[in-house]
Short mmCIF file of C-alpha atoms in Angstrom, two decimals:
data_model
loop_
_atom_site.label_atom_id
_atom_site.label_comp_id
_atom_site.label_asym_id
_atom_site.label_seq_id
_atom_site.Cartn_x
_atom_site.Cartn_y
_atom_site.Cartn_z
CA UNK V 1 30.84 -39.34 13.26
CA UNK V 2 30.21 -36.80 16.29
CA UNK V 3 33.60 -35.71 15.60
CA UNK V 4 33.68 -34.79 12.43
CA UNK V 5 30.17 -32.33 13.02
CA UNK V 6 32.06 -31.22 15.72
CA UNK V 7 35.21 -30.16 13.67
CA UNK V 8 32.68 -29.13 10.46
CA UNK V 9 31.02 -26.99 13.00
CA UNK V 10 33.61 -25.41 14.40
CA UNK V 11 35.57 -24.59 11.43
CA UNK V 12 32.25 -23.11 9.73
CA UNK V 13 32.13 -20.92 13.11
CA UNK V 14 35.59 -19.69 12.47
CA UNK V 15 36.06 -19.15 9.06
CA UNK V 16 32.90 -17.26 8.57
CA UNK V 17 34.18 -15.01 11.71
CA UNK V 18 37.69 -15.10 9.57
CA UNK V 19 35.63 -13.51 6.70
CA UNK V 20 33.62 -11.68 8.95
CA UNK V 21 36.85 -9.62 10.03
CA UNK V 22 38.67 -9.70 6.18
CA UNK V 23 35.05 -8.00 5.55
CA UNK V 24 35.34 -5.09 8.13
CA UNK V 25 39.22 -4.21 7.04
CA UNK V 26 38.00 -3.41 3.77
CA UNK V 27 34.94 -1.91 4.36
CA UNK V 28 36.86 0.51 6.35
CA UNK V 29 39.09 1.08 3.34
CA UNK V 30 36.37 1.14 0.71
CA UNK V 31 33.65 2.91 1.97
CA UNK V 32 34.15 6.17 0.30
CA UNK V 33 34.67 4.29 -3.22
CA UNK V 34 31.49 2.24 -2.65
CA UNK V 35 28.84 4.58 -0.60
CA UNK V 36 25.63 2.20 -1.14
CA UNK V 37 27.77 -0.82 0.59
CA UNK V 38 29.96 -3.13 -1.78
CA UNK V 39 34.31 -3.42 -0.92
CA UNK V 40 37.26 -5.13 -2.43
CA UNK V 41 37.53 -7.63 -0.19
CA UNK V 42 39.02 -11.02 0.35
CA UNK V 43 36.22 -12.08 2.51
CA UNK V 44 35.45 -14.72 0.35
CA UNK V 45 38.21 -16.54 1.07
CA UNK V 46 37.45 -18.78 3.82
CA UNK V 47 34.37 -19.50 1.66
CA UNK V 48 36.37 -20.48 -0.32
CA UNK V 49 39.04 -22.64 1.83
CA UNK V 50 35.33 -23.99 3.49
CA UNK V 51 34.04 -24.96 -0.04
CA UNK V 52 37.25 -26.85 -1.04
CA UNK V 53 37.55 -28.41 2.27
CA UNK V 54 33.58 -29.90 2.79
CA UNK V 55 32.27 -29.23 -0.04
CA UNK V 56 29.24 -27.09 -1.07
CA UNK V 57 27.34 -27.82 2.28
CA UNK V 58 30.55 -26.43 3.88
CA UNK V 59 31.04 -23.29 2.09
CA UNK V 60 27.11 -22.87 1.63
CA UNK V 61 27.03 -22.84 5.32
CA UNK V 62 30.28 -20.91 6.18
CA UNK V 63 28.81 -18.08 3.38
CA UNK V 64 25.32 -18.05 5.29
CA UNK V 65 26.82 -17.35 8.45
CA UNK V 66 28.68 -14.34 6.87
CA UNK V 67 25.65 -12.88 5.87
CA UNK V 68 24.18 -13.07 9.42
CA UNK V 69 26.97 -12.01 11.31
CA UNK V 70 27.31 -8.99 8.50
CA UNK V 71 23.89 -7.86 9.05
CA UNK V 72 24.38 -8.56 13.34
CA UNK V 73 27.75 -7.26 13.56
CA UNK V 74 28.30 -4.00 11.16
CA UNK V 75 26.35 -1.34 9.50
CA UNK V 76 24.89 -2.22 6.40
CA UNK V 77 22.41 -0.72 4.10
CA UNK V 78 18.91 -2.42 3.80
CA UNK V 79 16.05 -0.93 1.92
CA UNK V 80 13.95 -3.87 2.15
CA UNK V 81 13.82 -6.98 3.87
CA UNK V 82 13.99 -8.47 0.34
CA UNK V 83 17.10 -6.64 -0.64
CA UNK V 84 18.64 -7.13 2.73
CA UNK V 85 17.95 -11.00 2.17
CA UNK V 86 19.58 -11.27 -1.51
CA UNK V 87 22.58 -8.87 -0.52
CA UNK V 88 23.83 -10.85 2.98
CA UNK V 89 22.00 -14.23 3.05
CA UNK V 90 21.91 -15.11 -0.71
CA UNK V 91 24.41 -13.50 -1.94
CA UNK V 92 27.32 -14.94 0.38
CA UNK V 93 25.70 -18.11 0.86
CA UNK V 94 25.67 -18.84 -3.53
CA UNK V 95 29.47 -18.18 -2.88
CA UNK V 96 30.13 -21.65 -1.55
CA UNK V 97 28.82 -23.10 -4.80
CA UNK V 98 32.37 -23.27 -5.60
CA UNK V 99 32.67 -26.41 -3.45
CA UNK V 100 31.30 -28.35 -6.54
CA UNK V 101 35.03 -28.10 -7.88
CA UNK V 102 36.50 -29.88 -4.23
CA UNK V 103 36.67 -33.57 -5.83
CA UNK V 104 38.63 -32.02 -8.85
CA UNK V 105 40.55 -29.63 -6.95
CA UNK V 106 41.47 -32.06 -3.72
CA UNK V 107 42.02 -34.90 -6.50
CA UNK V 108 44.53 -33.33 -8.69
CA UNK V 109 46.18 -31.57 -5.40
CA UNK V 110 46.61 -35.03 -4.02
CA UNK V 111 47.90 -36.47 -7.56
CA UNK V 112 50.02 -33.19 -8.23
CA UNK V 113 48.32 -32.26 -11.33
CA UNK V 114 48.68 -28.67 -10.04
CA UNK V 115 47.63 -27.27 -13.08
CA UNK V 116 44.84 -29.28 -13.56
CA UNK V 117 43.77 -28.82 -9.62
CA UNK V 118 44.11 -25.15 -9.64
CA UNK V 119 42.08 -24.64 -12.73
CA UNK V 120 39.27 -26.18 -10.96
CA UNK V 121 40.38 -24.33 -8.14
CA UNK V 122 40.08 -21.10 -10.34
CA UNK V 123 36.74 -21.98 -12.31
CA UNK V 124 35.26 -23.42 -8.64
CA UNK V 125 35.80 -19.52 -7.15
CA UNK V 126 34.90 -17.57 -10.25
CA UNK V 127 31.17 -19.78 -10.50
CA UNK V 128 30.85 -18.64 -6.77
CA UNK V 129 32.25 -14.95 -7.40
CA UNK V 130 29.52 -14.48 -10.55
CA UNK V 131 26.62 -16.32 -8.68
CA UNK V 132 27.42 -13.17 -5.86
CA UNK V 133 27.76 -10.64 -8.33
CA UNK V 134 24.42 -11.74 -9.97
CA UNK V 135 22.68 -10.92 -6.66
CA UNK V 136 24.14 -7.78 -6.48
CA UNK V 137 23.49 -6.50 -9.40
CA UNK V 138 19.80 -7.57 -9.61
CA UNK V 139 19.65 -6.07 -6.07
CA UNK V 140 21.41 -2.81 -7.54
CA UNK V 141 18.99 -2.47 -10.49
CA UNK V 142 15.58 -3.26 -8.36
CA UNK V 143 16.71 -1.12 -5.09
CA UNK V 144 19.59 1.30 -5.31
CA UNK V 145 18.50 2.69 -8.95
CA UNK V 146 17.98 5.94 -7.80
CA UNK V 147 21.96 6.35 -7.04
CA UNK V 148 22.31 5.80 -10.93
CA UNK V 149 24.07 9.08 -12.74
CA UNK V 150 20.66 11.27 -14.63
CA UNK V 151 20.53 9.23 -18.03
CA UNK V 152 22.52 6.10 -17.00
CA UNK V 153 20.38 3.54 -17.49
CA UNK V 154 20.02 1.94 -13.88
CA UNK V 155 21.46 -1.49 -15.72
CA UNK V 156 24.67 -0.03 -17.04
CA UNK V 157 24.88 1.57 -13.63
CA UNK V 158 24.67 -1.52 -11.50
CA UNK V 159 27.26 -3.64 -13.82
CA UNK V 160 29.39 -1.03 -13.40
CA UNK V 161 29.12 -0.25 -9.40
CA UNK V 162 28.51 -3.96 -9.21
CA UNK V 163 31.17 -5.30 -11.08
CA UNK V 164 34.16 -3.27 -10.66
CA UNK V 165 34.63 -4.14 -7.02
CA UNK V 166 33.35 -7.47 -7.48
CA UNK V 167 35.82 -8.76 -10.50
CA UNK V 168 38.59 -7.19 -8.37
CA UNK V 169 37.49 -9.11 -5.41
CA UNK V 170 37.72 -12.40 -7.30
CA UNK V 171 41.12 -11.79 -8.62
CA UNK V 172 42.38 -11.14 -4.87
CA UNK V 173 40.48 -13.80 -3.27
CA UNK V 174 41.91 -16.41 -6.51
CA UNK V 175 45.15 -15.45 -5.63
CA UNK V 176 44.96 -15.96 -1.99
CA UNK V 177 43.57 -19.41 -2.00
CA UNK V 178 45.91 -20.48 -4.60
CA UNK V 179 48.90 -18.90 -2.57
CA UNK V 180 47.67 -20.61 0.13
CA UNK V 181 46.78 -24.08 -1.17
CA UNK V 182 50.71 -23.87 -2.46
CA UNK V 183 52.34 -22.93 0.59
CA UNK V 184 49.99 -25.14 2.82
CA UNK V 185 47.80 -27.81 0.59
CA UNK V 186 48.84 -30.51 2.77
CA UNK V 187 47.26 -28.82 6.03
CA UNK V 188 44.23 -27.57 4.15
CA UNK V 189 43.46 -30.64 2.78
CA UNK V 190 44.08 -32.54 6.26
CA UNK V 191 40.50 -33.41 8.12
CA UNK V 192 39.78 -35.92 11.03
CA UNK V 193 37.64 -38.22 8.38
#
């Protein structure tokens, strides 16, 4: 039993430092596209790989500790405790909601219904992808309106600023953990329980 918090733990520690790092690359990349904060980015990924591995407490936890080390370790934008709290704690953390597909996913893995396994894979990562989008763009219409083009309606403008790197950012991270799950299922599927 110790071992296994020890492992869960540990691998939370790592993968959210994993996504932590995925995070900066892009940010360096993006910020010019995305001024009020926001990247493609496959930082969701080891949320992801977390979710599918221990479930939703797994990638619930591994997405929380994103959030923190986000707002510790790089520059972000807050406004407002509030905003700060939806954007990096709530936001990331929703992510590993996805872990509510890992029975259907693992299952079919294990009984080589890949299709069947990697459409729960898919649906598991796009509930977590909209559940983060949802924060941002509630957090884009109540604090970064003011960015919105004269006559936009602050709405249209945070679906659009919102969702363009977001829907991108699903597709990657998708493709990734389905790439990865076929090149190395067995391994990602391995734990000490």
């Amino acid at each position: 039993m110790m071992k296994n918090k020890t492992l869960f733990m540990t691998e939370i520690a790592i993968f959210s430092a994993l996504a932590l790092l995925l995070d900066l690359v892009s940010g360096f990349v993006f910020a010019r596209i995305w001024p009020q904060g926001g990247s493609i980015s496959i930082a969701m990924v080891p949320i992801f790989l977390m979710a599918y591995r221990w479930g939703i407490k797994g990638g619930m936890a591994t997405g929380l500790l994103l959030g923190l080390l986000q707002i510790v370790a790089t520059p972000v934008q807050i406004m407002t405790p509030l905003q700060g709290f939806i954007d990096y704690f709530l936001a990331f953390t929703v992510v590993g909601i996805s872990g509510l597909f890992m029975n259907g996913f693992v299952n079919n893995y294990k009984e080589e219904n890949l299709m069947k396994a990697k459409l729960f894979g898919i649906v598991g990562m796009f509930v977590g992808s909209i559940l983060r989008f949802i924060c941002h763009f509630t957090s884009g219409i109540v604090f970064f309106g003011e960015y919105a083009p004269e006559g936009q309606p602050v709405v249209l403008y945070s679906l659009i600023y919102n969702g363009t790197y977001m829907l991108i950012s699903f597709i990657l991270s998708a493709v990734v953990v389905m790439a990865l799950y076929s090149a190395a299922s067995k391994v990602l599927m391995r734990k000490a329980y």
